[in-house]
XYZ file of C-alpha atoms in Angstrom:
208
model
C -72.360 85.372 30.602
C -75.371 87.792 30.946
C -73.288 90.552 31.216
C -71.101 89.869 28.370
C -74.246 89.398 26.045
C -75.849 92.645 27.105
C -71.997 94.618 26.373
C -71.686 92.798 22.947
C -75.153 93.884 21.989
C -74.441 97.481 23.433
C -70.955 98.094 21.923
C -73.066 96.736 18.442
C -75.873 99.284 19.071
C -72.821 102.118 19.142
C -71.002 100.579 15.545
C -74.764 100.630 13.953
C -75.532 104.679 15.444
C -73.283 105.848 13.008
C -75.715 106.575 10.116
C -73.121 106.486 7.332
C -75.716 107.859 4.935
C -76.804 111.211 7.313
C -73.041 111.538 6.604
C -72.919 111.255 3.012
C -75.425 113.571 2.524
C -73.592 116.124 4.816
C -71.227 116.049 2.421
C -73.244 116.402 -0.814
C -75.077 118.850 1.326
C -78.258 117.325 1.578
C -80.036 116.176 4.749
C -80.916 112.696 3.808
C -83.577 112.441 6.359
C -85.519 115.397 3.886
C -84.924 113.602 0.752
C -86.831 110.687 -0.791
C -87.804 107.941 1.818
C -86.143 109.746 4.600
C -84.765 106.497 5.330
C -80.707 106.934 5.981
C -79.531 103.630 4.304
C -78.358 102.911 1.155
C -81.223 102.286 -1.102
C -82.805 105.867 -0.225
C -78.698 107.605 -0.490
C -78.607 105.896 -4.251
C -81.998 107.008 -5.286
C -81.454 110.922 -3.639
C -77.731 111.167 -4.309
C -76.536 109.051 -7.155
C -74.278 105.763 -7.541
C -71.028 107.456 -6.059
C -73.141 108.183 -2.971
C -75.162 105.096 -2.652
C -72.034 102.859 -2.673
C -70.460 104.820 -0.448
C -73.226 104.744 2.034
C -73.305 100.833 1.752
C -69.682 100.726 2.206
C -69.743 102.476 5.726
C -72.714 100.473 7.099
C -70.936 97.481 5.508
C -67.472 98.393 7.696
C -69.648 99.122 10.805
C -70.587 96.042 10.630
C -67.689 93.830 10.029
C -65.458 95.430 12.480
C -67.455 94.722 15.576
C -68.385 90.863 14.509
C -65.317 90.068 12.725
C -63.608 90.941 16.108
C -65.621 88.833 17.793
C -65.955 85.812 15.973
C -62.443 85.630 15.589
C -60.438 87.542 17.748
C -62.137 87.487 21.514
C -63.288 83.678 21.062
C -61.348 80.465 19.996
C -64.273 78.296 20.767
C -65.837 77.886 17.836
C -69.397 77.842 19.385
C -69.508 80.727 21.559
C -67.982 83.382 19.054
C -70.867 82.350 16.834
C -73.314 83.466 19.259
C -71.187 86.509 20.591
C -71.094 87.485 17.264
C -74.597 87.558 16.611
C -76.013 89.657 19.905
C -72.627 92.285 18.379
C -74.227 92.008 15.031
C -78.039 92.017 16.353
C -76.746 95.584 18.420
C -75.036 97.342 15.154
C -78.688 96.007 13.405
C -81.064 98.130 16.153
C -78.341 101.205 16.070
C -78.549 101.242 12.438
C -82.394 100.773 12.648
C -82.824 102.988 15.739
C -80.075 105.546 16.091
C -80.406 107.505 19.424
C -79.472 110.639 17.789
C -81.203 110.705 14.687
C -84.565 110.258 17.346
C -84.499 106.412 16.164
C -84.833 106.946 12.848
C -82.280 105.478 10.647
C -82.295 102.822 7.948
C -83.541 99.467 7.632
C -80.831 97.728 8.671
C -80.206 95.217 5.076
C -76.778 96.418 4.341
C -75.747 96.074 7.745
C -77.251 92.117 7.852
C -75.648 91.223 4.786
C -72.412 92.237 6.652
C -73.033 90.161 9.580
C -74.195 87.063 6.791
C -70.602 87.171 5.332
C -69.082 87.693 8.680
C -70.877 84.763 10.331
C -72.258 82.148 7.057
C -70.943 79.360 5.821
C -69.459 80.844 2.489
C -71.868 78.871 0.123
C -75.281 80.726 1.708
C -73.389 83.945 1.039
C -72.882 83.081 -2.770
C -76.435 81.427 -2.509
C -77.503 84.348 -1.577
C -76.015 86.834 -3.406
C -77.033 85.224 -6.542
C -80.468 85.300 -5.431
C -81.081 88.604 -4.230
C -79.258 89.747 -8.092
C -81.553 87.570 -9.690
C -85.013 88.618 -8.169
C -83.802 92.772 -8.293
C -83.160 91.929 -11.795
C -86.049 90.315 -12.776
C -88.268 92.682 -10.757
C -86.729 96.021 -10.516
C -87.948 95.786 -6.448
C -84.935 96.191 -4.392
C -86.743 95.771 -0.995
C -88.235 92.069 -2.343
C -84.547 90.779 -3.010
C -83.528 92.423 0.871
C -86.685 90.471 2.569
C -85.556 87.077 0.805
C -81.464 88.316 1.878
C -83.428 88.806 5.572
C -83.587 84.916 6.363
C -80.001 83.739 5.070
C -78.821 84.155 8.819
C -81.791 81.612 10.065
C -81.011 79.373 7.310
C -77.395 78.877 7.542
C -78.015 78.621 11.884
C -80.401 76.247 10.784
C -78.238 73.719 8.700
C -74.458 74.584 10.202
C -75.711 74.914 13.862
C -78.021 72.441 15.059
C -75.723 70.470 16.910
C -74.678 73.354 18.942
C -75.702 73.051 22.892
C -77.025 76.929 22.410
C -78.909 75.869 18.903
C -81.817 77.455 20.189
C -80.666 80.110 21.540
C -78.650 81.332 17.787
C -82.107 80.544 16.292
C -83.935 83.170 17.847
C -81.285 85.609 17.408
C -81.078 84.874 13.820
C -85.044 84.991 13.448
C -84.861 88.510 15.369
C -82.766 89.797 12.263
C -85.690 88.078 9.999
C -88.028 89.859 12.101
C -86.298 93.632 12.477
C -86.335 93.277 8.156
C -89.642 92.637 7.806
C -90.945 95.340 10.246
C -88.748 97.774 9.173
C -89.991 97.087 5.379
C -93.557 97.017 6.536
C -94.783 99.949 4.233
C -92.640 98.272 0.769
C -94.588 94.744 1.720
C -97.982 96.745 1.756
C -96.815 98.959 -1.611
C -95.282 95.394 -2.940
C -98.600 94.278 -2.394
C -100.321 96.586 -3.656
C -98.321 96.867 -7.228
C -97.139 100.573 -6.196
C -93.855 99.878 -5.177
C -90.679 101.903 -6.607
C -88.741 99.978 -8.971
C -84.897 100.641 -8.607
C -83.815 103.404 -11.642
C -87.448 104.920 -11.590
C -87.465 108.691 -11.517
C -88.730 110.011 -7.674
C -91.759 111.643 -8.685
């Protein structure tokens, strides 16, 4: 079982090195990694490239995403218990290779889009809508894109929490699902200190 967990979690980290965004900006001929945040997700494609480009960057990190845990959960497990946690080290491994690309020197994005792709792969369809709602809501009201991701970062804990409890490896899909939480919240550790601080850029605001 070791084994399998540690392949699942390295064929994720492969999915989540391709930085869909570096990409993207190849192709508008920018090098994303120069340009705004230097962050290669979506958030920092939108704000450097424009709408066309920022959905297409979410797109590809979405797809990365649901290919690997999709397969997974449904297609290499019919017990209903074990897929769920397969799925999660696959998802966990496209997460860090997103986050941590080996060729980009481990600097990629910050790994939202790609969670949100494992929480509709993996949650209970009403946290999904839940969550959705929420995360439009609080972007809405607040302009800040990275507070609606850090509330979107603990939708995988919660639905473990009320859909999984029974399971005999509970525990073990907690801490997987808190190690998304956790990856979110360090990877956003300079927007929770601008948050903070009121400095923050709002989503539409003009890179200065």
């Amino acid at each position: 079982m070791i084994l399998k967990l540690i392949v699942s979690i390295v064929v994720g980290y492969l999915f989540g090195c391709f930085s869909t965004g570096y990409f993207v900006g190849k192709h508008n001929h920018i090098n994303i990694k120069e340009e705004g945040s230097g962050n290669s997700g979506a958030t920092n494609a939108l704000r450097t490239m424009g709408i066309k480009a920022g959905i297409a960057t979410f797109a590809g990190d979405l797809l990365k995403a649901f290919i690997p845990v999709l397969a997974v959960r449904y297609g290499l497990f019919r017990d209903a218990d074990m897929g769920y946690l397969y799925a999660l080290y696959i998802g966990l491994g496209v997460v860090l290779g997103h986050n941590f690309p080996f060729w980009m020197h481990f600097q990629g994005g910050k790994g939202i889009a790609v969670t949100s792709a494992v929480i509709v792969s993996l949650a209970d369809w009403r946290i999904t809508v839940i969550g959705l709602i929420l995360f439009i809501a609080i972007v809405a009201a607040t302009k800040y894109v990275s507070l609606g991701s850090l509330m979107v970062a603990w939708l995988l804990t919660v639905n473990t929490v009320l859909f999984w409890r029974t399971s005999e490896y509970f525990i073990h899909m907690l801490i997987l699902s808190l190690c998304f939480m956790v990856l979110a919240y360090v990877r956003h550790g300079q927007n929770i200190k601008r948050l903070l601080s009121g400095t923050e850029s709002k989503l539409g605001s003009k890179k200065k």
